[in-house]
């Protein structure tokens, strides 16, 4: 279980000094629960890793618009503009 230390701990754990206050450390569940219960640490929620890159086929479709789609979007923009009234002279 990952926890964030709220206090400085003196000494060592398994021969390694404790990380400084505010750092995240991964401990066995029972040991982490004891430190959290004593108010010395807070549990850190583990979030699934999100990918920022879309699948390859999505990238290709966005990079290369289809000519017919472009023509439709140009026509729809022109059709949606209000027309000004014509003046007779």
Short mmCIF file of N, CA and C in Angstrom, two decimals:
data_model
loop_
_atom_site.label_atom_id
_atom_site.label_comp_id
_atom_site.label_asym_id
_atom_site.label_seq_id
_atom_site.Cartn_x
_atom_site.Cartn_y
_atom_site.Cartn_z
N UNK A 1 0.85 -1.18 0.00
CA UNK A 1 0.00 0.00 0.00
C UNK A 1 0.89 1.24 0.00
N UNK A 2 0.53 2.20 -0.82
CA UNK A 2 1.31 3.44 -0.86
C UNK A 2 0.72 4.44 0.12
N UNK A 3 1.64 5.10 0.86
CA UNK A 3 1.23 6.12 1.82
C UNK A 3 2.11 7.35 1.65
N UNK A 4 1.60 8.50 2.08
CA UNK A 4 2.38 9.74 2.09
C UNK A 4 2.66 10.06 3.56
N UNK A 5 3.93 10.19 3.90
CA UNK A 5 4.32 10.46 5.28
C UNK A 5 3.96 11.88 5.68
N UNK A 6 3.35 12.01 6.87
CA UNK A 6 2.98 13.31 7.41
C UNK A 6 4.02 13.82 8.40
N UNK A 7 4.93 12.95 8.82
CA UNK A 7 5.94 13.30 9.81
C UNK A 7 7.30 12.78 9.37
N UNK A 8 8.36 13.32 9.99
CA UNK A 8 9.71 12.79 9.79
C UNK A 8 9.87 11.59 10.71
N UNK A 9 10.30 10.47 10.16
CA UNK A 9 10.55 9.28 10.97
C UNK A 9 12.05 9.10 11.12
N UNK A 10 12.48 8.88 12.35
CA UNK A 10 13.91 8.67 12.57
C UNK A 10 14.24 7.20 12.40
N UNK A 11 15.51 6.91 12.23
CA UNK A 11 15.93 5.52 12.11
C UNK A 11 15.85 5.04 10.68
N UNK A 12 15.85 3.72 10.55
CA UNK A 12 15.83 3.11 9.23
C UNK A 12 14.76 2.03 9.17
N UNK A 13 14.43 1.65 7.97
CA UNK A 13 13.53 0.52 7.73
C UNK A 13 14.25 -0.39 6.76
N UNK A 14 14.51 -1.60 7.19
CA UNK A 14 15.29 -2.57 6.41
C UNK A 14 16.66 -2.00 6.02
N UNK A 15 17.25 -1.24 6.93
CA UNK A 15 18.58 -0.69 6.71
C UNK A 15 18.63 0.55 5.84
N UNK A 16 17.47 1.05 5.45
CA UNK A 16 17.41 2.25 4.60
C UNK A 16 16.70 3.36 5.38
N UNK A 17 17.26 4.59 5.38
CA UNK A 17 16.58 5.68 6.09
C UNK A 17 15.18 5.93 5.52
N UNK A 18 14.28 6.33 6.40
CA UNK A 18 12.92 6.66 5.98
C UNK A 18 12.97 7.86 5.03
N UNK A 19 12.07 7.92 4.04
CA UNK A 19 12.03 9.10 3.17
C UNK A 19 11.57 10.32 3.97
N UNK A 20 11.86 11.52 3.48
CA UNK A 20 11.44 12.72 4.20
C UNK A 20 9.92 12.90 4.22
N UNK A 21 9.48 13.76 5.11
CA UNK A 21 8.06 14.08 5.25
C UNK A 21 7.51 14.54 3.90
N UNK A 22 6.29 14.06 3.55
CA UNK A 22 5.64 14.44 2.30
C UNK A 22 5.92 13.49 1.16
N UNK A 23 6.89 12.61 1.30
CA UNK A 23 7.22 11.64 0.25
C UNK A 23 6.28 10.45 0.32
N UNK A 24 6.16 9.75 -0.80
CA UNK A 24 5.33 8.55 -0.89
C UNK A 24 6.22 7.33 -0.74
N UNK A 25 5.75 6.37 0.05
CA UNK A 25 6.49 5.13 0.26
C UNK A 25 5.52 3.96 0.13
N UNK A 26 5.99 2.87 -0.44
CA UNK A 26 5.16 1.66 -0.63
C UNK A 26 5.54 0.67 0.46
N UNK A 27 4.58 0.34 1.32
CA UNK A 27 4.82 -0.56 2.45
C UNK A 27 3.83 -1.72 2.41
N UNK A 28 4.14 -2.79 3.17
CA UNK A 28 3.14 -3.85 3.32
C UNK A 28 1.86 -3.26 3.93
N UNK A 29 0.72 -3.82 3.55
CA UNK A 29 -0.58 -3.27 3.97
C UNK A 29 -0.70 -3.08 5.48
N UNK A 30 -0.29 -4.06 6.28
CA UNK A 30 -0.44 -3.97 7.73
C UNK A 30 0.39 -2.82 8.30
N UNK A 31 1.62 -2.68 7.84
CA UNK A 31 2.50 -1.62 8.33
C UNK A 31 1.97 -0.25 7.91
N UNK A 32 1.50 -0.14 6.67
CA UNK A 32 0.95 1.13 6.18
C UNK A 32 -0.31 1.49 6.96
N UNK A 33 -1.16 0.53 7.23
CA UNK A 33 -2.40 0.77 7.99
C UNK A 33 -2.07 1.24 9.40
N UNK A 34 -1.04 0.68 10.03
CA UNK A 34 -0.64 1.10 11.38
C UNK A 34 -0.18 2.56 11.38
N UNK A 35 0.62 2.96 10.39
CA UNK A 35 1.09 4.34 10.32
C UNK A 35 -0.07 5.30 10.06
N UNK A 36 -1.03 4.91 9.22
CA UNK A 36 -2.20 5.75 8.96
C UNK A 36 -3.07 5.86 10.20
N UNK A 37 -3.27 4.76 10.91
CA UNK A 37 -4.09 4.76 12.12
C UNK A 37 -3.46 5.63 13.21
N UNK A 38 -2.13 5.71 13.24
CA UNK A 38 -1.43 6.52 14.23
C UNK A 38 -1.39 7.99 13.82
N UNK A 39 -1.91 8.33 12.64
CA UNK A 39 -1.92 9.71 12.18
C UNK A 39 -0.58 10.16 11.62
N UNK A 40 0.30 9.21 11.31
CA UNK A 40 1.63 9.56 10.82
C UNK A 40 1.70 9.57 9.30
N UNK A 41 0.66 9.07 8.64
CA UNK A 41 0.66 8.98 7.18
C UNK A 41 -0.77 8.99 6.67
N UNK A 42 -0.90 9.27 5.36
CA UNK A 42 -2.19 9.22 4.68
C UNK A 42 -2.08 8.24 3.53
N UNK A 43 -3.13 7.46 3.28
CA UNK A 43 -3.08 6.55 2.13
C UNK A 43 -3.07 7.34 0.82
N UNK A 44 -2.39 6.80 -0.17
CA UNK A 44 -2.33 7.41 -1.50
C UNK A 44 -3.16 6.54 -2.43
N UNK A 45 -4.17 7.14 -3.04
CA UNK A 45 -5.02 6.40 -3.97
C UNK A 45 -4.22 6.10 -5.23
N UNK A 46 -4.26 4.87 -5.65
CA UNK A 46 -3.58 4.48 -6.87
C UNK A 46 -4.57 4.58 -8.01
N UNK A 47 -4.24 5.40 -9.00
CA UNK A 47 -5.10 5.59 -10.15
C UNK A 47 -4.56 4.79 -11.32
N UNK A 48 -5.45 4.30 -12.14
CA UNK A 48 -4.97 3.60 -13.34
C UNK A 48 -4.25 4.58 -14.26
N UNK A 49 -3.27 4.10 -14.95
CA UNK A 49 -2.50 4.92 -15.87
C UNK A 49 -3.33 5.19 -17.12
N UNK A 50 -3.46 6.47 -17.47
CA UNK A 50 -4.21 6.84 -18.67
C UNK A 50 -3.25 7.17 -19.79
N UNK A 51 -3.60 6.74 -20.97
CA UNK A 51 -2.77 7.04 -22.13
C UNK A 51 -3.27 8.32 -22.79
N UNK A 52 -2.34 9.19 -23.15
CA UNK A 52 -2.70 10.45 -23.77
C UNK A 52 -2.72 10.37 -25.29
N UNK A 53 -2.35 9.24 -25.84
CA UNK A 53 -2.26 9.10 -27.29
C UNK A 53 -3.43 8.26 -27.79
N UNK A 54 -4.20 8.77 -28.75
CA UNK A 54 -5.32 7.98 -29.28
C UNK A 54 -4.79 6.82 -30.13
N UNK A 55 -5.64 5.82 -30.37
CA UNK A 55 -5.22 4.70 -31.23
C UNK A 55 -4.80 5.20 -32.60
N UNK A 56 -3.98 4.44 -33.29
CA UNK A 56 -3.39 4.84 -34.57
C UNK A 56 -4.44 5.18 -35.62
N UNK A 57 -5.54 4.42 -35.70
CA UNK A 57 -6.53 4.70 -36.74
C UNK A 57 -7.23 6.04 -36.49
N UNK A 58 -7.42 6.44 -35.22
CA UNK A 58 -8.01 7.74 -34.91
C UNK A 58 -7.10 8.86 -35.39
N UNK A 59 -5.82 8.72 -35.18
CA UNK A 59 -4.86 9.75 -35.56
C UNK A 59 -4.89 9.94 -37.07
N UNK A 60 -4.93 8.86 -37.82
CA UNK A 60 -4.92 8.95 -39.27
C UNK A 60 -6.19 9.62 -39.79
N UNK A 61 -7.33 9.29 -39.22
CA UNK A 61 -8.59 9.90 -39.66
C UNK A 61 -8.60 11.39 -39.39
N UNK A 62 -8.07 11.81 -38.25
CA UNK A 62 -8.06 13.23 -37.92
C UNK A 62 -7.04 13.99 -38.77
N UNK A 63 -5.94 13.36 -39.10
CA UNK A 63 -4.87 14.03 -39.84
C UNK A 63 -5.24 14.20 -41.31
N UNK A 64 -6.01 13.29 -41.88
CA UNK A 64 -6.34 13.34 -43.30
C UNK A 64 -7.85 13.42 -43.50
N UNK A 65 -8.42 14.64 -43.48
CA UNK A 65 -9.87 14.74 -43.67
C UNK A 65 -10.25 14.31 -45.10
N UNK A 66 -11.39 13.73 -45.20
CA UNK A 66 -11.87 13.26 -46.50
C UNK A 66 -12.35 14.47 -47.32
N UNK A 67 -12.06 14.49 -48.60
CA UNK A 67 -12.46 15.63 -49.43
C UNK A 67 -13.96 15.89 -49.40
N UNK A 68 -14.79 14.84 -49.40
CA UNK A 68 -16.23 15.05 -49.39
C UNK A 68 -16.69 15.67 -48.08
N UNK A 69 -16.02 15.34 -46.98
CA UNK A 69 -16.37 15.93 -45.69
C UNK A 69 -16.03 17.41 -45.69
N UNK A 70 -14.92 17.78 -46.30
CA UNK A 70 -14.54 19.19 -46.36
C UNK A 70 -15.56 19.97 -47.18
N UNK A 71 -15.98 19.43 -48.32
CA UNK A 71 -16.95 20.12 -49.17
C UNK A 71 -18.26 20.31 -48.43
N UNK A 72 -18.71 19.32 -47.70
CA UNK A 72 -19.96 19.43 -46.95
C UNK A 72 -19.85 20.52 -45.89
N UNK A 73 -18.70 20.58 -45.18
CA UNK A 73 -18.57 21.57 -44.12
C UNK A 73 -18.55 22.98 -44.69
N UNK A 74 -17.95 23.19 -45.87
CA UNK A 74 -17.93 24.51 -46.50
C UNK A 74 -19.34 24.91 -46.93
N UNK A 75 -20.08 23.95 -47.52
CA UNK A 75 -21.45 24.25 -47.94
C UNK A 75 -22.33 24.55 -46.75
N UNK A 76 -22.19 23.80 -45.67
CA UNK A 76 -23.06 24.02 -44.52
C UNK A 76 -22.76 25.37 -43.86
N UNK A 77 -21.51 25.80 -43.86
CA UNK A 77 -21.18 27.11 -43.29
C UNK A 77 -21.80 28.22 -44.13
N UNK A 78 -21.72 28.08 -45.45
CA UNK A 78 -22.29 29.09 -46.34
C UNK A 78 -23.81 29.13 -46.21
N UNK A 79 -24.42 27.98 -46.06
CA UNK A 79 -25.88 27.92 -45.96
C UNK A 79 -26.37 28.46 -44.63
N UNK A 80 -25.57 28.38 -43.59
CA UNK A 80 -26.03 28.81 -42.28
C UNK A 80 -25.87 30.31 -42.06
N UNK A 81 -25.11 31.01 -42.94
CA UNK A 81 -24.95 32.46 -42.79
C UNK A 81 -26.23 33.17 -43.22
N UNK A 82 -26.64 34.14 -42.43
CA UNK A 82 -27.82 34.91 -42.84
C UNK A 82 -27.49 35.79 -44.04
N UNK A 83 -28.43 35.92 -44.93
CA UNK A 83 -28.22 36.75 -46.12
C UNK A 83 -28.71 38.16 -45.83
N UNK A 84 -28.00 39.12 -46.39
CA UNK A 84 -28.45 40.50 -46.21
C UNK A 84 -29.52 40.80 -47.27
N UNK A 85 -30.47 41.62 -46.90
CA UNK A 85 -31.54 41.91 -47.88
C UNK A 85 -30.96 42.71 -49.06
N UNK A 86 -31.48 42.42 -50.25
CA UNK A 86 -31.03 43.15 -51.44
C UNK A 86 -31.77 44.46 -51.56
N UNK A 87 -31.04 45.45 -51.98
CA UNK A 87 -31.67 46.76 -52.17
C UNK A 87 -31.99 46.93 -53.65
N UNK A 88 -33.10 47.47 -53.89
CA UNK A 88 -33.41 47.77 -55.29
C UNK A 88 -33.14 49.26 -55.51
N UNK A 89 -32.49 49.54 -56.54
CA UNK A 89 -32.01 50.83 -56.77
C UNK A 89 -32.65 51.88 -57.39
#
